[in-house]
Coordinates of C-alpha atoms in Angstrom, one line a residue:
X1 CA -8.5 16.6 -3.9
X2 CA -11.0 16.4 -1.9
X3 CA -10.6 14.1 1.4
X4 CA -12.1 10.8 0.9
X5 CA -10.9 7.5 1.4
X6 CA -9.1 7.3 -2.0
X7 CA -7.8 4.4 -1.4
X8 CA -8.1 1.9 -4.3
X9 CA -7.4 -2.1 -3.4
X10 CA -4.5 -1.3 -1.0
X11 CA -6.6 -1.8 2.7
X12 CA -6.5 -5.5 2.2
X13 CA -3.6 -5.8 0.1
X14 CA -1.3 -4.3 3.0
X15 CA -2.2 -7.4 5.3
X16 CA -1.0 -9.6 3.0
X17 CA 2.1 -7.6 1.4
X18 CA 4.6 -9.1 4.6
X19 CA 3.6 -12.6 3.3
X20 CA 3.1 -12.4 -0.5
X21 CA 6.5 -13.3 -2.0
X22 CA 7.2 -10.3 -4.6
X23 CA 9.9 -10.5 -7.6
X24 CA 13.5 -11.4 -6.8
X25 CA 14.4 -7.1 -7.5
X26 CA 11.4 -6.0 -5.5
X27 CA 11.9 -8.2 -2.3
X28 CA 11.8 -5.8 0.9
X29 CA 13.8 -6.1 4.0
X30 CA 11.3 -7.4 5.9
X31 CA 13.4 -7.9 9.2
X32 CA 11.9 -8.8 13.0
X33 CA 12.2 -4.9 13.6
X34 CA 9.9 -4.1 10.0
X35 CA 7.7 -6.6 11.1
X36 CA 7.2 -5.3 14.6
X37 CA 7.0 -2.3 13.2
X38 CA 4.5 -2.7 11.0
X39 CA 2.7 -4.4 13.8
X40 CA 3.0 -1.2 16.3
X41 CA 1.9 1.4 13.7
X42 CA -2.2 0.5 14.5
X43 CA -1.1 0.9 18.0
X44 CA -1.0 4.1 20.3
X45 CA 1.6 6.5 21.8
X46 CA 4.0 4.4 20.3
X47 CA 3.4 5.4 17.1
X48 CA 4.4 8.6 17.6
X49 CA 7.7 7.3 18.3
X50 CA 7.8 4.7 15.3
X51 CA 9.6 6.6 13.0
X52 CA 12.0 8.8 14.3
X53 CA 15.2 7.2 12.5
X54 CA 17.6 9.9 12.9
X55 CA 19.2 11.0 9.7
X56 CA 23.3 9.4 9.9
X57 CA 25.7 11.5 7.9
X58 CA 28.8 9.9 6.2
X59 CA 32.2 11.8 5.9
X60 CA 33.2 13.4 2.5
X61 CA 36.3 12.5 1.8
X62 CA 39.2 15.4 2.7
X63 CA 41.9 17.3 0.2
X64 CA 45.3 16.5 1.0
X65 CA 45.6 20.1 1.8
X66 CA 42.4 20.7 3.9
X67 CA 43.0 21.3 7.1
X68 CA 40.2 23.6 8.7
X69 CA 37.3 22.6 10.4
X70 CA 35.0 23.6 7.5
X71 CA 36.5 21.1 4.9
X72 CA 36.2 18.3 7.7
X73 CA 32.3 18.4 8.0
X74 CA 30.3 15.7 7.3
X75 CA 28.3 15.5 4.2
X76 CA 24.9 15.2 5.2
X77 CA 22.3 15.4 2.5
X78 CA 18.3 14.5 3.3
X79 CA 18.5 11.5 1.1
X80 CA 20.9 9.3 -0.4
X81 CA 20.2 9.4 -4.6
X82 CA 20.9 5.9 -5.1
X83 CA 19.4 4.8 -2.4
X84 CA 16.0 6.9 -4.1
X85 CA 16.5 4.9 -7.5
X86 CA 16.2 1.3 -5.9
X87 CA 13.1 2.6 -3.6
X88 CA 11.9 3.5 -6.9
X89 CA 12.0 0.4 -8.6
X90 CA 11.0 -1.5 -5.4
X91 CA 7.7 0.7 -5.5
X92 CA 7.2 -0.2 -8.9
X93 CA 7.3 -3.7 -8.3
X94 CA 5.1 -3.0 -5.1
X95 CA 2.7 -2.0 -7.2
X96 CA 2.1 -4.9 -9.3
X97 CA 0.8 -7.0 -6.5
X98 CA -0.8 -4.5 -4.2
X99 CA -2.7 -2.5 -6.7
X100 CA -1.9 0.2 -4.2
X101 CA -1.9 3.2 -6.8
X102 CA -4.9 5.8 -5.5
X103 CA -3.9 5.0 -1.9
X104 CA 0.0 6.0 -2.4
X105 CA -1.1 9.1 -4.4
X106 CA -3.3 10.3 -1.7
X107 CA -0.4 9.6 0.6
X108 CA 2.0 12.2 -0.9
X109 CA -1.1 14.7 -1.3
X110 CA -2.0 14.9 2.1
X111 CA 1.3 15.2 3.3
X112 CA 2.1 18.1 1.1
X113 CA -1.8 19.3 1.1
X114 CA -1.0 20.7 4.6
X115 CA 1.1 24.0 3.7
X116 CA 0.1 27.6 4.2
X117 CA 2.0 29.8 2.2
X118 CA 1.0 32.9 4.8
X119 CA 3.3 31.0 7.4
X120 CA 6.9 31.3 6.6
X121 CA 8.9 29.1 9.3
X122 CA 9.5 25.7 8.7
X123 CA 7.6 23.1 9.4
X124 CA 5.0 25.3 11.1
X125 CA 4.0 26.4 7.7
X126 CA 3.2 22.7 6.6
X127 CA 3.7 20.7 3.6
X128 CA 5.6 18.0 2.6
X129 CA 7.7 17.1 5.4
X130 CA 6.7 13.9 6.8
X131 CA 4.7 14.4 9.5
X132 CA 2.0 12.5 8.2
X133 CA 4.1 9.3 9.7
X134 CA 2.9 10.7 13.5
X135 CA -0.4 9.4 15.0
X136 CA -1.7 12.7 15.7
X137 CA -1.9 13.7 12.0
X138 CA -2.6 10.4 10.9
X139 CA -6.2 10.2 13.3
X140 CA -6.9 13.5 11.3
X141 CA -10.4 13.2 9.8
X142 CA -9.5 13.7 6.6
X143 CA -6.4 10.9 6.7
X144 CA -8.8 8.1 7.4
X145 CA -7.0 5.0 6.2
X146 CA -4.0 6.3 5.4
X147 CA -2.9 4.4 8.3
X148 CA -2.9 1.1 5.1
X149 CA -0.3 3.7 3.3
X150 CA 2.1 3.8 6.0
X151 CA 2.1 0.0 6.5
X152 CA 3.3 0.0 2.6
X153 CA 5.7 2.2 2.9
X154 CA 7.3 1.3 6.5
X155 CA 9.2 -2.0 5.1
X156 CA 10.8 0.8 2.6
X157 CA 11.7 2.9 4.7
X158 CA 13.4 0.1 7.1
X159 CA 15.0 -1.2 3.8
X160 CA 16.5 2.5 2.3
X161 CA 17.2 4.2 5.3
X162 CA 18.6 7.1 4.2
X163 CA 15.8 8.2 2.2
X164 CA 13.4 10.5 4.3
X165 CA 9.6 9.9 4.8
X166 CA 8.9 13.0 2.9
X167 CA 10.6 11.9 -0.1
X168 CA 9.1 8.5 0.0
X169 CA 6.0 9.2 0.1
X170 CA 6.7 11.8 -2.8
X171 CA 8.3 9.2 -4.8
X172 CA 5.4 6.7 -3.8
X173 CA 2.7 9.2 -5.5
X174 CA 4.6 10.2 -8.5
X175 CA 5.4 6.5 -9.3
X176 CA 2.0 6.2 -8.8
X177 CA 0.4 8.2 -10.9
X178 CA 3.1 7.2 -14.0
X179 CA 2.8 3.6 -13.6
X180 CA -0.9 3.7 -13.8
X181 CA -0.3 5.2 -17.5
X182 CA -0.2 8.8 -16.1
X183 CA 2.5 11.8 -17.6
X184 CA 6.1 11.5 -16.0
X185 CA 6.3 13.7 -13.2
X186 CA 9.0 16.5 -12.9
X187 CA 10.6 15.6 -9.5
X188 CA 12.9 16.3 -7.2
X189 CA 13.8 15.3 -3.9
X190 CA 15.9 16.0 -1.1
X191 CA 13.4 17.1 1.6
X192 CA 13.5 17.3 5.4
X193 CA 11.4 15.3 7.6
X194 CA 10.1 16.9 11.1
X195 CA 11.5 14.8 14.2
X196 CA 8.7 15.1 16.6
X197 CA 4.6 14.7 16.1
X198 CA 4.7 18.4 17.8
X199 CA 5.3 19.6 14.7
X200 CA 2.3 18.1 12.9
X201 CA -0.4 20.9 11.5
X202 CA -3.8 21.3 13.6
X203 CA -6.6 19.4 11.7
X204 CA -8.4 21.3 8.7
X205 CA -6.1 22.1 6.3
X206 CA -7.5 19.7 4.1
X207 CA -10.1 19.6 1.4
X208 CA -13.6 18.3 2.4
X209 CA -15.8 16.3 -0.1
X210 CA -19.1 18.2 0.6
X211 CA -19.0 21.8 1.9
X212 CA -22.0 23.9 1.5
X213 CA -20.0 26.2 -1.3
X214 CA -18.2 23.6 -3.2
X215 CA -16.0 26.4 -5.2
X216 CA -15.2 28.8 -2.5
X217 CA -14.0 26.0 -0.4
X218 CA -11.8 24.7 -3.1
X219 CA -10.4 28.2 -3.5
X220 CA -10.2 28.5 0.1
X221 CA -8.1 26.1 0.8
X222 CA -5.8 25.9 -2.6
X223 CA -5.3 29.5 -3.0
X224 CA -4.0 28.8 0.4
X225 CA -1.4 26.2 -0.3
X226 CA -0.2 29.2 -3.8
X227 CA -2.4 27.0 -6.2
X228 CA -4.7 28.4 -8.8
X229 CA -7.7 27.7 -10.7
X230 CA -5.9 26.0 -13.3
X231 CA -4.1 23.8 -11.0
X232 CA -7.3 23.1 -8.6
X233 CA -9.1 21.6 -12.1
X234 CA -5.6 19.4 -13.0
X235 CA -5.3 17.9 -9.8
X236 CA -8.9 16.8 -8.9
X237 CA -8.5 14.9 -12.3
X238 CA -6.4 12.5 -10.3
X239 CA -9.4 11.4 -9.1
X240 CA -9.4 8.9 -12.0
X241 CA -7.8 6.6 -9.8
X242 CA -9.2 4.9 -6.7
X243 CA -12.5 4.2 -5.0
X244 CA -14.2 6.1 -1.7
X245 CA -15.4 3.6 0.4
X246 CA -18.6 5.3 2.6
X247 CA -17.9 3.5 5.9
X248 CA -14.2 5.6 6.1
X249 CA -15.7 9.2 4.4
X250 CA -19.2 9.0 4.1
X251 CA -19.6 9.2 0.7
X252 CA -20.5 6.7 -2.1
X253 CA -22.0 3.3 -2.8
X254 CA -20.2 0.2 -0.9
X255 CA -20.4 -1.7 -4.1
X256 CA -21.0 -0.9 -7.5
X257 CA -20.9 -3.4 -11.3
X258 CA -17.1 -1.7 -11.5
X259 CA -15.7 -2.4 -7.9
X260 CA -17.3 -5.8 -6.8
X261 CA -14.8 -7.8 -8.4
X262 CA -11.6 -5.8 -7.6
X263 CA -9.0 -5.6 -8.3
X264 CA -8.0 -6.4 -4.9
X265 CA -10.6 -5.9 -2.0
X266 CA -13.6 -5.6 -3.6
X267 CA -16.2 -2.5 -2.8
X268 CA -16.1 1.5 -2.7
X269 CA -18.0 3.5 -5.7
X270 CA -15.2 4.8 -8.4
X271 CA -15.6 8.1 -10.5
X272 CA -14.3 5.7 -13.7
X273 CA -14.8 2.9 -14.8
X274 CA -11.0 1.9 -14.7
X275 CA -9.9 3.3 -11.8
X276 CA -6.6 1.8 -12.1
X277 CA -5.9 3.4 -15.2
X278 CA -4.6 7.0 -15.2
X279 CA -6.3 9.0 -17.9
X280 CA -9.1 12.1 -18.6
X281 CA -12.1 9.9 -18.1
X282 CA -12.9 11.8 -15.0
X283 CA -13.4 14.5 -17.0
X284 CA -15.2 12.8 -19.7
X285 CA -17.8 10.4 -17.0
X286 CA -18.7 14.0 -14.9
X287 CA -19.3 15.9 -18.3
X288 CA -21.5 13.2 -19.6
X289 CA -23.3 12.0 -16.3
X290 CA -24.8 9.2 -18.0
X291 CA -23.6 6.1 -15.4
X292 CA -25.4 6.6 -11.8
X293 CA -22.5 3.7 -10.7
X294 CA -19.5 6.2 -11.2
X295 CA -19.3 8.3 -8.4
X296 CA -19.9 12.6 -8.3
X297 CA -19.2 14.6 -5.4
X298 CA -19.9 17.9 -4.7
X299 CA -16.3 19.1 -5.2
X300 CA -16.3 17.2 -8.5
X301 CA -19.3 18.4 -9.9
X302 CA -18.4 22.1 -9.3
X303 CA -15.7 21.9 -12.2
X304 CA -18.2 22.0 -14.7
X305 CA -20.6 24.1 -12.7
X306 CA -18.0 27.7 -12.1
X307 CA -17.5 29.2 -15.1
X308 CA -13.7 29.5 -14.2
X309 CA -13.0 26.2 -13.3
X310 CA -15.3 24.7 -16.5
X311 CA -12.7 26.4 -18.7
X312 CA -9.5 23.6 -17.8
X313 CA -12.5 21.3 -17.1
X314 CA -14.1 21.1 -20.6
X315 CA -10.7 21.2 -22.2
X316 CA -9.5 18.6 -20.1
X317 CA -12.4 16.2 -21.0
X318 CA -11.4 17.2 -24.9
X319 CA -7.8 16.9 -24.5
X320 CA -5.9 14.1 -22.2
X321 CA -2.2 15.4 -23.0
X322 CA -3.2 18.9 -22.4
X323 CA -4.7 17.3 -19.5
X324 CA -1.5 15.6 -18.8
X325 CA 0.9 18.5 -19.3
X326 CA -1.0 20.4 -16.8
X327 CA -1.2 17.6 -14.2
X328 CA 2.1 16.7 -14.3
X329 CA 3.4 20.1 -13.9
X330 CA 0.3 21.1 -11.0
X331 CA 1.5 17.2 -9.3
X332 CA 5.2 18.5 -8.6
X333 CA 4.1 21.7 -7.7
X334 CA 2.1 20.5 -5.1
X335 CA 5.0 17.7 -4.0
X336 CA 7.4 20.7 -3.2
X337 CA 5.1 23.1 -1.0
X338 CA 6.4 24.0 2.4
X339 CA 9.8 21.4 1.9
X340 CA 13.1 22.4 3.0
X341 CA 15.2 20.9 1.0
X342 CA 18.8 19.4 1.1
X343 CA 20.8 20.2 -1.0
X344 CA 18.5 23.5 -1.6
X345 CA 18.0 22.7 -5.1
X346 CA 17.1 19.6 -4.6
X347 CA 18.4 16.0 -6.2
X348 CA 17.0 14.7 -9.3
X349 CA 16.8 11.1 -10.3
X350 CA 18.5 11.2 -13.9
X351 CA 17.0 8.5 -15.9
X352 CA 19.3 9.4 -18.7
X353 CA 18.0 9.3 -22.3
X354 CA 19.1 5.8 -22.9
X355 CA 17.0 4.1 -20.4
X356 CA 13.1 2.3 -21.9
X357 CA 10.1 3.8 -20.9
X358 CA 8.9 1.6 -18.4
X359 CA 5.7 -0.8 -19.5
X360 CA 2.8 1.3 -17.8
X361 CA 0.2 -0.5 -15.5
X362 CA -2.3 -2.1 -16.5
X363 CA -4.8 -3.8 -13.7
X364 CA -5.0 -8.0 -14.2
X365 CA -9.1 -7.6 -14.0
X366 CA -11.8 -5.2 -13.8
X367 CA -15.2 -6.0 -13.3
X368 CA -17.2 -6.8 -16.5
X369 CA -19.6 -3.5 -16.1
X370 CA -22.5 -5.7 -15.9
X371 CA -24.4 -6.9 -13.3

């Protein structure tokens, strides 16, 4: 994806979200140390030291008959599963009234965007393992305004605290992406954070929205991360969510007939129309090119420009659940690269096949389209 402010309505929803009351399941525990919290994450060197939150282990119970030191260890996985289920539906509800969506997928993205699969220790190798919580990594170029992210997830965090960042802002981007109407995501979780902002990647790891080659960079950097053409093309269709907003990456219009109204902070220039709504319009609007109010970068035009990447494009535009078999399977790939896990094969919220499909999201108001 390439690194704009994908941000959707969430910059001015996160000022609000300590204050607006949410439903009686969703309310967060917004305690004097969330809220100074919250307050010190705009701040300096003290964000670094924000979210450190050492992991606490709880005993496993012992057999009668266990008696060396081996069966008397702790149990310490990297987060707690039902502890991941309620941070789940609290996200869900979070949604609702923040309208947060593109922002929170961007979130788990650049966190896991970082890896380098030619580096094999851990975390120097990058990827999703929290360390997009640091200051250093946050002031990153390419992060601008992810800082409104954090502030979402921070009261989270405070309220589950034995889930790790790296899992919440997994869970974040694939609750994301399925409440906004998207395919279910194939998850799991269980990953370690870093401890220290010294473990953050150096700055460029990321995509850029305007390169000079606009297909070598994208192989460039995602063949770095293990990705392929097929995945590059699935992913970038995410892009059907959210808005860029040119005074954080440059690019697009600060208002256009589909963002003036909202939802939430009005402004930005979309690539769809409802861009709130997960689907293959991106696909469709760039192959068509008919509205100059639904934005095209560089990196977005080049899907239907190299002959390899207009293959998944063109079918993607023809086919949203090819489209969404892909993405979903591209999205979890990406939301494991460079984690170490605990347990090593991870943990897996079972929704069990009695439980509903959850009603997907649907935005309260987009603008009319005309001006």
């Amino acid at each position: 994806m390439a690194s704009v402010a994908f941000s959707g309505a969430a910059a001015a929803a996160t000022a609000a979200t300590t204050s607006r009351r949410l439903p009686a399941s969703a309310k967060l525990s917004l305690s004097s140390s969330s809220s100074s919290s919250l307050k010190l994450l705009g701040s300096t060197p003290i964000v670094s030291r924000l979210f450190l939150n050492p992991k606490r282990c709880s005993a496993a119970p012992l057999p009668s008959r266990a008696f060396n030191s081996a069966a008397a260890a702790p149990k310490c996985l990297a987060s707690d599963l039902e502890q991941l289920k309620l941070a789940r539906e609290d996200i869900r509800e979070l949604l609702k009234t923040t309208f947060s969506h593109p922002i929170l997928v961007r979130l788990g993205w650049h966190d896991a965007g970082t890896y380098n699969k030619n580096i094999e220790e851990w975390p120097r190798r990058g990827g999703a393992n929290g360390s997009l919580r640091f200051e250093i990594e946050l002031k990153h170029a390419a992060n601008a305004g992810l800082v409104n992210a954090l502030k979402l997830i921070q009261p989270l965090k405070d309220k589950y605290s034995d889930v790790t960042y790296a899992d919440l802002f997994q869970l974040a981007s694939a609750t994301a992406v399925e409440e906004a109407g998207g395919p279910k995501i194939p998850m799991k979780y269980g990953r370690v954070d870093v401890s220290a902002p010294e473990q953050c990647p150096e700055e460029g790891r990321l995509p850029s929205a305007g390169p000079p080659s606009p297909a070598d960079h994208l192989r460039e950097v995602f063949y770095r991360m293990g990705l392929n053409d097929k995945e590059i093309v699935a992913l970038s269709g995410a892009h059907t969510l959210g808005r860029s907003r040119p005074d954080r990456s440059g690019w697009g219009k600060p208002e256009t007939k589909y963002t003036k109204d909202g939802p939430g902070a009005p402004g930005g220039q979309s690539w769809t129309a409802q861009w709130l709504k997960f689907d293959n319009s991106y696909f469709t609007d760039i192959k068509e090119k008919k509205d100059e109010d639904l934005l095209v970068l560089p990196t977005d035009g080049v899907l239907f420009e190299d002959p390899a990447f207009k293959v998944y494009a063109e079918k993607y535009a023809e086919d949203q659940e090819a489209f969404f078999k892909d993405y979903a399977e591209a999205h979890a790939k990406l939301s494991n690269l460079g984690a170490k896990f605990d347990p090593p094969e991870g943990i897996v919220i079972d929704d069990g096949p009695s439980q509903s499909v959850p009603e997907k999201f649907v935005a309260a108001k987009y603008s009319s389209g005309k001006d």
